[in-house]
PDB file of C-alpha atoms and ligand atoms in Angstrom:
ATOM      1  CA  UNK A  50      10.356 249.792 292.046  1.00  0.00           C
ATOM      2  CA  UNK A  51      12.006 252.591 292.380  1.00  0.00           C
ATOM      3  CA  UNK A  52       9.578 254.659 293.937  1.00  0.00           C
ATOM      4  CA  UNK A  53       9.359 251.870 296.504  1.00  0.00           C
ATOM      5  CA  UNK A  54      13.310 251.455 296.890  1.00  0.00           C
ATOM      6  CA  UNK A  55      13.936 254.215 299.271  1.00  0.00           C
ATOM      7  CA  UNK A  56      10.542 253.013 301.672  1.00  0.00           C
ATOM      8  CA  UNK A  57      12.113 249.460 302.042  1.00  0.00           C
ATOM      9  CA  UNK A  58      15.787 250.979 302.304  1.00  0.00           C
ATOM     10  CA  UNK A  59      14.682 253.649 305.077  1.00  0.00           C
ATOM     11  CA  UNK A  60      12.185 250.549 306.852  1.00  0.00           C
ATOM     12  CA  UNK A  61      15.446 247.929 307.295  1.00  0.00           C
ATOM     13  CA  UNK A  62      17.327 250.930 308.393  1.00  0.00           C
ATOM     14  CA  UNK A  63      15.046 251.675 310.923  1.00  0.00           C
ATOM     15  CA  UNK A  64      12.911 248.660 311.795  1.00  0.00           C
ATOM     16  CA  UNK A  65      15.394 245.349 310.990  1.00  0.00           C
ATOM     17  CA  UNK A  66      17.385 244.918 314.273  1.00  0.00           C
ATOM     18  CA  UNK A  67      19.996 242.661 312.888  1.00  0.00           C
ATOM     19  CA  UNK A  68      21.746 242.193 315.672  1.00  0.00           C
ATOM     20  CA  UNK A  69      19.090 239.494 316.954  1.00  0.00           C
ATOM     21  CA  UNK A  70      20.250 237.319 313.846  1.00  0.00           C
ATOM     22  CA  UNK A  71      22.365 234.705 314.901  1.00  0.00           C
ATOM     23  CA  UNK A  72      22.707 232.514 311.849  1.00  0.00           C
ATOM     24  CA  UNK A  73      25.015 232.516 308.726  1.00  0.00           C
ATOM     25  CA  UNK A  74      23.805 232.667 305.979  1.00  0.00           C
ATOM     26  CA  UNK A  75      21.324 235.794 306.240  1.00  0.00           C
ATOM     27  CA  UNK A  76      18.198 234.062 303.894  1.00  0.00           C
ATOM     28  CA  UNK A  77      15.685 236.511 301.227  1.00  0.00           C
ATOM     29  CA  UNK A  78      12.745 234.912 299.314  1.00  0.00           C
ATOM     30  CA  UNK A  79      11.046 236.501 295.972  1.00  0.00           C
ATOM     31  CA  UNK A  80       7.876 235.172 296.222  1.00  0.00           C
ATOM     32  CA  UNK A  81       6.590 235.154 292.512  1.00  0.00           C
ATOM     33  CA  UNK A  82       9.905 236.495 290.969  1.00  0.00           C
ATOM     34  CA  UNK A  83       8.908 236.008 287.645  1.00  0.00           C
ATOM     35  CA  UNK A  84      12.065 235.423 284.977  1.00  0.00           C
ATOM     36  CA  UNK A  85      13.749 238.832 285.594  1.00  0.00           C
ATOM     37  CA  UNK A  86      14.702 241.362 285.597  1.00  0.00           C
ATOM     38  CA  UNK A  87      12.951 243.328 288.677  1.00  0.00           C
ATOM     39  CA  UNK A  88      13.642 240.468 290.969  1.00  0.00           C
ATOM     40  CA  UNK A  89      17.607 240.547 290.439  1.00  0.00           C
ATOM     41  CA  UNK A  90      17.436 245.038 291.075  1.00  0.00           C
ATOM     42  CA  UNK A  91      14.560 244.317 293.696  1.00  0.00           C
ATOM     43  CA  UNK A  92      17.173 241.985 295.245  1.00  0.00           C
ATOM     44  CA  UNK A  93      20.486 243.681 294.700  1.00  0.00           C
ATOM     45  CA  UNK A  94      18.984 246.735 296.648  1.00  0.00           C
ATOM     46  CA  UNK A  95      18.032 244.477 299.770  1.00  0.00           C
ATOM     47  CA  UNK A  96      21.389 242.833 300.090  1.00  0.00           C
ATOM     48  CA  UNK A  97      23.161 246.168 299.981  1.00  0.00           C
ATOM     49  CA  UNK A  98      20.386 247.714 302.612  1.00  0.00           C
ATOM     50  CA  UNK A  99      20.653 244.796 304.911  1.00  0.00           C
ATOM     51  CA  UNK A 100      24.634 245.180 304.217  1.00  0.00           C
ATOM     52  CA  UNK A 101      24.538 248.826 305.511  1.00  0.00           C
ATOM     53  CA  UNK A 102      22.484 247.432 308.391  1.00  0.00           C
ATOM     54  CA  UNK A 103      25.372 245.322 309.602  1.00  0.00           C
ATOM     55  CA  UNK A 104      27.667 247.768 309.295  1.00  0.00           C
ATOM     56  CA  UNK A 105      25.274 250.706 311.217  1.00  0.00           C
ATOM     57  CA  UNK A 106      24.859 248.036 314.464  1.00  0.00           C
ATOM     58  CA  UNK A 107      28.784 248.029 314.141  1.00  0.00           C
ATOM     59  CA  UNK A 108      28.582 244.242 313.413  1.00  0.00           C
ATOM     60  CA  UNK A 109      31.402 244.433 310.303  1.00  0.00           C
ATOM     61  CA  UNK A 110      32.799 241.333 311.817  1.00  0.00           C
ATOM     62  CA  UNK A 111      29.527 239.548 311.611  1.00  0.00           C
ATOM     63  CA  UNK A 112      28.345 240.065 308.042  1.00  0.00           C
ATOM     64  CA  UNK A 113      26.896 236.936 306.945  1.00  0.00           C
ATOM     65  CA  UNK A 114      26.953 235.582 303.302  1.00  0.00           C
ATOM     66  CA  UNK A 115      23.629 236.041 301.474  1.00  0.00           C
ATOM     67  CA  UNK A 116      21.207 232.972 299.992  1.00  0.00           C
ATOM     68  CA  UNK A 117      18.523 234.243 297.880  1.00  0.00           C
ATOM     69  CA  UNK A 118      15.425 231.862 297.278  1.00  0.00           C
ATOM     70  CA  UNK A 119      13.444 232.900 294.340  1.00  0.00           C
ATOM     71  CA  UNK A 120       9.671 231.543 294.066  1.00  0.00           C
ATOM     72  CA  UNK A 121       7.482 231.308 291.619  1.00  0.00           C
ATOM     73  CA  UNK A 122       5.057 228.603 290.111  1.00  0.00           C
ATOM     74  CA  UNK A 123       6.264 225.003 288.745  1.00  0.00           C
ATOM     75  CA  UNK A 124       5.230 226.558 285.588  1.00  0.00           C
ATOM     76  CA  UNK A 125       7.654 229.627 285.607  1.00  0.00           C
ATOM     77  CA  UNK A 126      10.506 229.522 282.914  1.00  0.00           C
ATOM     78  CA  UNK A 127      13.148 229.238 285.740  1.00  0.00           C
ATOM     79  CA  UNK A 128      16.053 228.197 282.974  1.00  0.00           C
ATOM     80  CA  UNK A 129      15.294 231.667 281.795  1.00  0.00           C
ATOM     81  CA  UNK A 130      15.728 233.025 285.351  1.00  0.00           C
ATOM     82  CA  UNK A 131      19.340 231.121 285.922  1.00  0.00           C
ATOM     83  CA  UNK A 132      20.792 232.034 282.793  1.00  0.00           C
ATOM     84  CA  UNK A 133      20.349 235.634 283.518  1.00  0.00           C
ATOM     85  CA  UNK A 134      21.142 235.992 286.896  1.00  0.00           C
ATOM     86  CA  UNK A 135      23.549 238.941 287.402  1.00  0.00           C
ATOM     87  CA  UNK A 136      27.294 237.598 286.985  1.00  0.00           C
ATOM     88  CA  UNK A 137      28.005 240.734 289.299  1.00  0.00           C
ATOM     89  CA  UNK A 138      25.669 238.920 292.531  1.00  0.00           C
ATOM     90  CA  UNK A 139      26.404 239.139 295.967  1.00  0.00           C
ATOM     91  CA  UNK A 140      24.250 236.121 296.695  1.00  0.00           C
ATOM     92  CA  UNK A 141      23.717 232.637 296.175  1.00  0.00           C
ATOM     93  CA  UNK A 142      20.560 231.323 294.076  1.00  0.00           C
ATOM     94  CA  UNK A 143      18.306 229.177 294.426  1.00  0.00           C
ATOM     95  CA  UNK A 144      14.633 228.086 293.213  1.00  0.00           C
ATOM     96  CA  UNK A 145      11.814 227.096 295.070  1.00  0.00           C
ATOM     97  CA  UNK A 146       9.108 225.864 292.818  1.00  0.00           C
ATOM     98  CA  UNK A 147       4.960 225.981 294.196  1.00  0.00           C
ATOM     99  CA  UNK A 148       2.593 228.089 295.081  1.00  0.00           C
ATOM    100  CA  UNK A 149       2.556 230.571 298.218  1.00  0.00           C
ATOM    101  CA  UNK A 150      -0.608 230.070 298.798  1.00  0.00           C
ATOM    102  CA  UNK A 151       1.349 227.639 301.423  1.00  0.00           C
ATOM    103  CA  UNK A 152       4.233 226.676 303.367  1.00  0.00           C
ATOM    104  CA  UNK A 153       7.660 227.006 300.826  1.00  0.00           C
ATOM    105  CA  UNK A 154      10.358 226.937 303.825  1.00  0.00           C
ATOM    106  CA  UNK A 155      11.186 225.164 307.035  1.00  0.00           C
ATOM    107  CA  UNK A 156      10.182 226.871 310.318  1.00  0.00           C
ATOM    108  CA  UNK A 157      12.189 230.190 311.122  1.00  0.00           C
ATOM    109  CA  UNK A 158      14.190 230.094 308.107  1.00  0.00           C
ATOM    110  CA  UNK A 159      13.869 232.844 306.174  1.00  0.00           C
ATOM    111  CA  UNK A 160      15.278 236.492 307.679  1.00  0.00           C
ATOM    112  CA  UNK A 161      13.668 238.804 304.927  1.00  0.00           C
ATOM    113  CA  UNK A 162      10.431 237.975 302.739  1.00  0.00           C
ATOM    114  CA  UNK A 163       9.614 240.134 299.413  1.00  0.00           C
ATOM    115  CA  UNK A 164       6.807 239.674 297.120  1.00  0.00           C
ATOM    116  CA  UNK A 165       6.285 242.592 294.176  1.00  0.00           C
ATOM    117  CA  UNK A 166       3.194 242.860 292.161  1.00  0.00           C
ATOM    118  CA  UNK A 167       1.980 238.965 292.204  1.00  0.00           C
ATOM    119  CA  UNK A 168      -0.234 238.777 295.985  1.00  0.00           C
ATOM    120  CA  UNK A 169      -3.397 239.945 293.749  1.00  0.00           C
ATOM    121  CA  UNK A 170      -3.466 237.103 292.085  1.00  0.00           C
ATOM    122  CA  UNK A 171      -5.975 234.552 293.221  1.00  0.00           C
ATOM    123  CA  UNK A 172      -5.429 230.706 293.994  1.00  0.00           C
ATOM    124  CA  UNK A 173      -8.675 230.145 292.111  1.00  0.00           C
ATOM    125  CA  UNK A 174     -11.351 231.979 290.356  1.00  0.00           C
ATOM    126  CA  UNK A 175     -14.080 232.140 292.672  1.00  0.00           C
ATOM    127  CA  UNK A 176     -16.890 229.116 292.017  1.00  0.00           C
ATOM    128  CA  UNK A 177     -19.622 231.624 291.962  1.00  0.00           C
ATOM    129  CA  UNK A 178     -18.688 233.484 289.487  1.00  0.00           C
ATOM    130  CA  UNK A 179     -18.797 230.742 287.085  1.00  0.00           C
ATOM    131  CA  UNK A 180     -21.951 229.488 288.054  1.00  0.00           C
ATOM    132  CA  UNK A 181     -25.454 230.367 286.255  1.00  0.00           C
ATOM    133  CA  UNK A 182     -27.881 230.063 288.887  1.00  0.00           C
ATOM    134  CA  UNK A 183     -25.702 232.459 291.533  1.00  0.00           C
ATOM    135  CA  UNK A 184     -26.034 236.347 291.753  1.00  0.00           C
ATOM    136  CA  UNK A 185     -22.343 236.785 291.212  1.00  0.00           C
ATOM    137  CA  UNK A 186     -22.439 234.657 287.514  1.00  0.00           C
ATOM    138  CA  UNK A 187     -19.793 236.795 286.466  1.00  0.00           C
ATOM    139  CA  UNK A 188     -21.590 236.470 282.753  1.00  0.00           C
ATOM    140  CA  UNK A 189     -19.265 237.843 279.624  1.00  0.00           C
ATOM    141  CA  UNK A 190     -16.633 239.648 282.151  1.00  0.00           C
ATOM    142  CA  UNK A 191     -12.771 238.240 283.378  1.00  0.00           C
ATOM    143  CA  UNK A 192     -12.846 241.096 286.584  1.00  0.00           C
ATOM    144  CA  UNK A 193     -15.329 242.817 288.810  1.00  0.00           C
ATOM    145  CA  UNK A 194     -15.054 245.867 286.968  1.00  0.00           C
ATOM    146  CA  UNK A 195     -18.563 246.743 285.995  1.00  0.00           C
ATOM    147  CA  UNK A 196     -20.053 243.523 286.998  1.00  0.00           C
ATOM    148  CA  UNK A 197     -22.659 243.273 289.938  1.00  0.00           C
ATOM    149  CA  UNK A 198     -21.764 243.979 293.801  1.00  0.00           C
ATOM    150  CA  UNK A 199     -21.767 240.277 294.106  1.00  0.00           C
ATOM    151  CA  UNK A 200     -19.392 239.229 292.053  1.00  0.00           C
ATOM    152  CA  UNK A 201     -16.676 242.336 293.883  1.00  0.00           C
ATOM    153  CA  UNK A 202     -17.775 240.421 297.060  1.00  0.00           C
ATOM    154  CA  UNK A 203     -17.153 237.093 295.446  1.00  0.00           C
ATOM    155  CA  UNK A 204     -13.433 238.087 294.598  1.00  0.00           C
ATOM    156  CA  UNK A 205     -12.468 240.061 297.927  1.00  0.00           C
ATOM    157  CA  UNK A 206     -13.897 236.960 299.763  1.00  0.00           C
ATOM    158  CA  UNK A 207     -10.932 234.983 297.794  1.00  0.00           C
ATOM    159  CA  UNK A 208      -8.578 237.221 298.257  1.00  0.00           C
ATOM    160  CA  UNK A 209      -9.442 237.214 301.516  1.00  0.00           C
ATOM    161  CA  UNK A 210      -9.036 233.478 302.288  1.00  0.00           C
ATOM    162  CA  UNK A 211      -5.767 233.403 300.142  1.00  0.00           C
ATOM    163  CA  UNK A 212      -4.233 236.112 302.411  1.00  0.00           C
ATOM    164  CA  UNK A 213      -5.021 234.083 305.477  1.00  0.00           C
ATOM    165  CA  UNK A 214      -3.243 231.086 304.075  1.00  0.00           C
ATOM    166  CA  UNK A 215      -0.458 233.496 302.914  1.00  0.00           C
ATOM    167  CA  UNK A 216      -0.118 235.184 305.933  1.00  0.00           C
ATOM    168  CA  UNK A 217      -0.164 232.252 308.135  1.00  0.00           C
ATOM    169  CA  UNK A 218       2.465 230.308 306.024  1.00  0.00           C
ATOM    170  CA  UNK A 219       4.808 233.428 306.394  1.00  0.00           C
ATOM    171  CA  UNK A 220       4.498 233.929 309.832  1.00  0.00           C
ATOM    172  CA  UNK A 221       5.577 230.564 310.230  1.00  0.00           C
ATOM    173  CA  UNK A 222       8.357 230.012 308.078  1.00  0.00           C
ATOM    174  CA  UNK A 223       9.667 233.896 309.204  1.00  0.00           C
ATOM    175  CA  UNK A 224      12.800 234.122 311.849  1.00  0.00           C
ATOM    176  CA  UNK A 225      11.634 236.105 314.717  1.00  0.00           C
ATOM    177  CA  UNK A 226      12.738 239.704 314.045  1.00  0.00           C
ATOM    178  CA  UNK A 227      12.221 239.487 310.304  1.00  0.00           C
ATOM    179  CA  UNK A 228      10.603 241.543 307.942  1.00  0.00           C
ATOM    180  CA  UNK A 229       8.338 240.568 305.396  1.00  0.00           C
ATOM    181  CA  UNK A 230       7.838 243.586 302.375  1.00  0.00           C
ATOM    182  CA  UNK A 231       4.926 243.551 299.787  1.00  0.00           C
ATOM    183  CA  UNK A 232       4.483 245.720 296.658  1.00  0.00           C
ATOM    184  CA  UNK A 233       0.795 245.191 295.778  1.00  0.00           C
ATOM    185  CA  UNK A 234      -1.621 246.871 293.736  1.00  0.00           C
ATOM    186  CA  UNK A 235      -5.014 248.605 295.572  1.00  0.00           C
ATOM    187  CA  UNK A 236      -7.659 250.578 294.916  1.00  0.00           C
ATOM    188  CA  UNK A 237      -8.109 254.249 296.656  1.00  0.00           C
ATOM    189  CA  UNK A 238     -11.108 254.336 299.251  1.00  0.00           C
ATOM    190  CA  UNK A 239     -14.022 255.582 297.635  1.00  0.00           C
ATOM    191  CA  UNK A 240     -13.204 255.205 293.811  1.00  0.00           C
ATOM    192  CA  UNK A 241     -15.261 252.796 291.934  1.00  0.00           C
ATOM    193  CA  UNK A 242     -13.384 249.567 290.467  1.00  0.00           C
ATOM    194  CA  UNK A 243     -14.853 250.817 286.596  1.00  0.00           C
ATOM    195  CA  UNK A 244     -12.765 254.483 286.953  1.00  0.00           C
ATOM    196  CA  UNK A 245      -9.716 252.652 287.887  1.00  0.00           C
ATOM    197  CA  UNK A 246      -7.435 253.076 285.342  1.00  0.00           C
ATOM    198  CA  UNK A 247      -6.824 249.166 285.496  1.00  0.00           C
ATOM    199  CA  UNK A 248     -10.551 248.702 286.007  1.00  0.00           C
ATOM    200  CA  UNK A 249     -11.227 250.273 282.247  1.00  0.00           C
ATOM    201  CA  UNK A 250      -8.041 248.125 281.344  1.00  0.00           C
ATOM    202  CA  UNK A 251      -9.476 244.634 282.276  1.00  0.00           C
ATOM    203  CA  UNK A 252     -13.158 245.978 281.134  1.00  0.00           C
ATOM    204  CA  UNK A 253     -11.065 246.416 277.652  1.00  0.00           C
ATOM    205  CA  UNK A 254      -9.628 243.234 277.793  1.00  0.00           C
ATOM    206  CA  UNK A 255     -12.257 241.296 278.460  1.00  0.00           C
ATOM    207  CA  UNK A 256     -14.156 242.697 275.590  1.00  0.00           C
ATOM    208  CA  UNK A 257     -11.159 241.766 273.320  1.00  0.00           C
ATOM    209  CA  UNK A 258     -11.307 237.902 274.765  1.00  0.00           C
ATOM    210  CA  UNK A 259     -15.512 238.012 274.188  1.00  0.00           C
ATOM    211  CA  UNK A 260     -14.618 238.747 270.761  1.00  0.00           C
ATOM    212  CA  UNK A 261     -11.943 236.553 270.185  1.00  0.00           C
ATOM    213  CA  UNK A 262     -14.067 233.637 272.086  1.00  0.00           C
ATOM    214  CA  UNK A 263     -17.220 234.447 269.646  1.00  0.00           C
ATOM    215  CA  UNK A 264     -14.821 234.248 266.490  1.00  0.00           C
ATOM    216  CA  UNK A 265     -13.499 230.739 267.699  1.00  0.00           C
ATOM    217  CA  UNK A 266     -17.399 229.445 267.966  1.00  0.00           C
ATOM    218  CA  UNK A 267     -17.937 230.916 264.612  1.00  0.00           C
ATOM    219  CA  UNK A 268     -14.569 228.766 263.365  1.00  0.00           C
ATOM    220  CA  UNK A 269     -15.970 225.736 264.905  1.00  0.00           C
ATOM    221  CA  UNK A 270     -19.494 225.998 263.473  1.00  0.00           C
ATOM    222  CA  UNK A 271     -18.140 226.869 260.262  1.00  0.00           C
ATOM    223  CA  UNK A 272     -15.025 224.094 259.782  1.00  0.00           C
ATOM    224  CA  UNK A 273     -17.673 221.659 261.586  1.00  0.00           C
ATOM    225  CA  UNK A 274     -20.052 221.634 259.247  1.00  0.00           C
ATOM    226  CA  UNK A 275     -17.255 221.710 256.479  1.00  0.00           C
ATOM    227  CA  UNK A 276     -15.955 219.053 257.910  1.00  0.00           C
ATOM    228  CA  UNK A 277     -19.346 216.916 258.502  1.00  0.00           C
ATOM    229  CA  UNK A 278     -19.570 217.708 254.038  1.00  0.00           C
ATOM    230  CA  UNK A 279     -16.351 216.195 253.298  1.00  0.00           C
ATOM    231  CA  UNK A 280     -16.788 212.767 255.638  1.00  0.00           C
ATOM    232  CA  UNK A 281     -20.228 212.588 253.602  1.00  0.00           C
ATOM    233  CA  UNK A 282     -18.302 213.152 250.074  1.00  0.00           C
ATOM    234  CA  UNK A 283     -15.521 210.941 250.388  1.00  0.00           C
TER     235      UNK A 283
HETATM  236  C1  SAM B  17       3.260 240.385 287.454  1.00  0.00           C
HETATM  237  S1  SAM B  17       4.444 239.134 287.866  1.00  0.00           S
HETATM  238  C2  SAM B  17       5.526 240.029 288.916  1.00  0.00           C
HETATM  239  C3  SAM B  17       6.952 239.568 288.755  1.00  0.00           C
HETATM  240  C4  SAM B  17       7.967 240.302 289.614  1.00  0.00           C
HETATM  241  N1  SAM B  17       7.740 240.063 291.018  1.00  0.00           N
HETATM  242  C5  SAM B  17       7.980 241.776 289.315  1.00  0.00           C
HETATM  243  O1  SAM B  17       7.656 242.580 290.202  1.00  0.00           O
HETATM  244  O2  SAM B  17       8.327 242.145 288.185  1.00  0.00           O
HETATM  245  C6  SAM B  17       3.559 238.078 288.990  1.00  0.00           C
HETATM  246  C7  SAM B  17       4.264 236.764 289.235  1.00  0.00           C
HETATM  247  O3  SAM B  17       3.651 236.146 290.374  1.00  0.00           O
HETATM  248  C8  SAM B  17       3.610 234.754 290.135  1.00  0.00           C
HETATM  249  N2  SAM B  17       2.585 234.139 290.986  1.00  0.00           N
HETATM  250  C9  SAM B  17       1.259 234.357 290.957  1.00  0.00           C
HETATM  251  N3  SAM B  17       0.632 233.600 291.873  1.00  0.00           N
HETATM  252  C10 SAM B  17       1.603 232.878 292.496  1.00  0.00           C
HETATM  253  C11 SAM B  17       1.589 231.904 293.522  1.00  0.00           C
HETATM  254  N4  SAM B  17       0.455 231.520 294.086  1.00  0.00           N
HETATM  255  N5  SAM B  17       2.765 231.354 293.922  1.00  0.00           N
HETATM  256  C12 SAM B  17       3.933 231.760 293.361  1.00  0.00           C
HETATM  257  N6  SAM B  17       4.007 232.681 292.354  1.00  0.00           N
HETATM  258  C13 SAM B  17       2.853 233.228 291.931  1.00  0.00           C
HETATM  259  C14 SAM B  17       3.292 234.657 288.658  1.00  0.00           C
HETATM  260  O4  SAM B  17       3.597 233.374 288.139  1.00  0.00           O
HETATM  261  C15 SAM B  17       4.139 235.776 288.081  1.00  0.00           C
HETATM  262  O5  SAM B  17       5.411 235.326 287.713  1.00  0.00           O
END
């Protein structure tokens, strides 16, 4: 986050033209903010940025009170969130519940979009993968890493479609003259998925579920069969 602080300070110094915003309040979104605490720095540093904007296009006069939307799924603790908002907070709070993987806002309401470390994950696991009879049966693996071309194909072809849908949400619900800034994870050009350092992670993983599945299926067989005894005893 820090790393990527003084990229989206310099890019709404240079790119957001605030002057084209004529509406109070001046309205962020966290798309998949999590509980905290990244999204309350993450947001903090925006506010102040767009602050200095104001004051750069001379517009002192004009500086418009901040509303911060933070998204995440219906399943997100956001009681944690609340009760540790920053006491300190230039901004007022508020949740929006669901899934970008569609429209969150009205039309042309929202002046600044953020979304850190949460666009790589997928609406849905890919159907293919969990099926026997296609190529890309993902068999004993939770990621592409080391699994067949077809099953990478399968997941970028997800990712793929989700983007569209996120993308095309965005642009909709974005003012004109807006900026939308993603932190995402990628993979260099030209470096296999298994000598990514989170390629060997989710390859490790995996292997840890396997195991952990296998032990549960030995449970069940086991306490199954107990279980079948002690209805015959009794
Ligand atoms: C790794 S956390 C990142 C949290 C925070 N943005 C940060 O940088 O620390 C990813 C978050 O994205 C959320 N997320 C994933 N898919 C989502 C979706 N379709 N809609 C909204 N939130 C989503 C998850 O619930 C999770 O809280």
């Amino acid at each position: 986050m820090n790393v990527s602080r003084t990229m989206i300070e310099e890019a709404i110094a240079k790119k957001l033209d605030v002057k084209c915003f004529s509406s109070n309040p001046f309205r962020l979104a966290d798309l998949g903010c999590s509980v905290g605490p990244n999204t309350f720095i993450a947001m903090q540093h925006i506010v102040e940025a767009v602050e200095r904007r104001y004051l750069a296009q001379g517009l002192k006069s004009e500086m418009p009170e901040f509303q911060v939307f933070f998204n995440d799924h219906v399943g997100n603790d956001f009681n944690t969130l609340f009760a540790s908002l920053p006491t300190e907070r230039r901004y007022f709070a508020c949740g929006v519940p669901g899934s970008f993987h569609g429209r969150l806002f009205p039309e042309s309401s929202i002046h600044f979009m953020f979304s850190s470390h949460a666009l790589h994950w997928l609406s849905k696991v890919p159907e293919e993968l969990l099926d026997k009879n296609s190529p890309a049966w993902n068999r004993g693996r939770i990621h592409y890493t080391s699994g067949p071309e077809e099953v990478s194909h399968a997941y970028a072809a997800q990712f793929e479609h989700d983007m569209e849908i996120f993308l095309s949400a965005r642009a909709k619900e974005l003012v004109v003259g807006g900026m939308i800034v993603f932190l995402i994870l990628a993979l260099p050009n030209g470096i296999p998925a298994s000598q990514n350092p989170y390629g060997i992670m989710f390859d490790l993983l995996g292997s840890c579920l396997m195991d952990m599945a296998k032990e549960v299926r030995r449970m069940i067989f086991y306490f199954g069969i107990r279980k079948v005894n002690l209805t015959s005893n009794s």
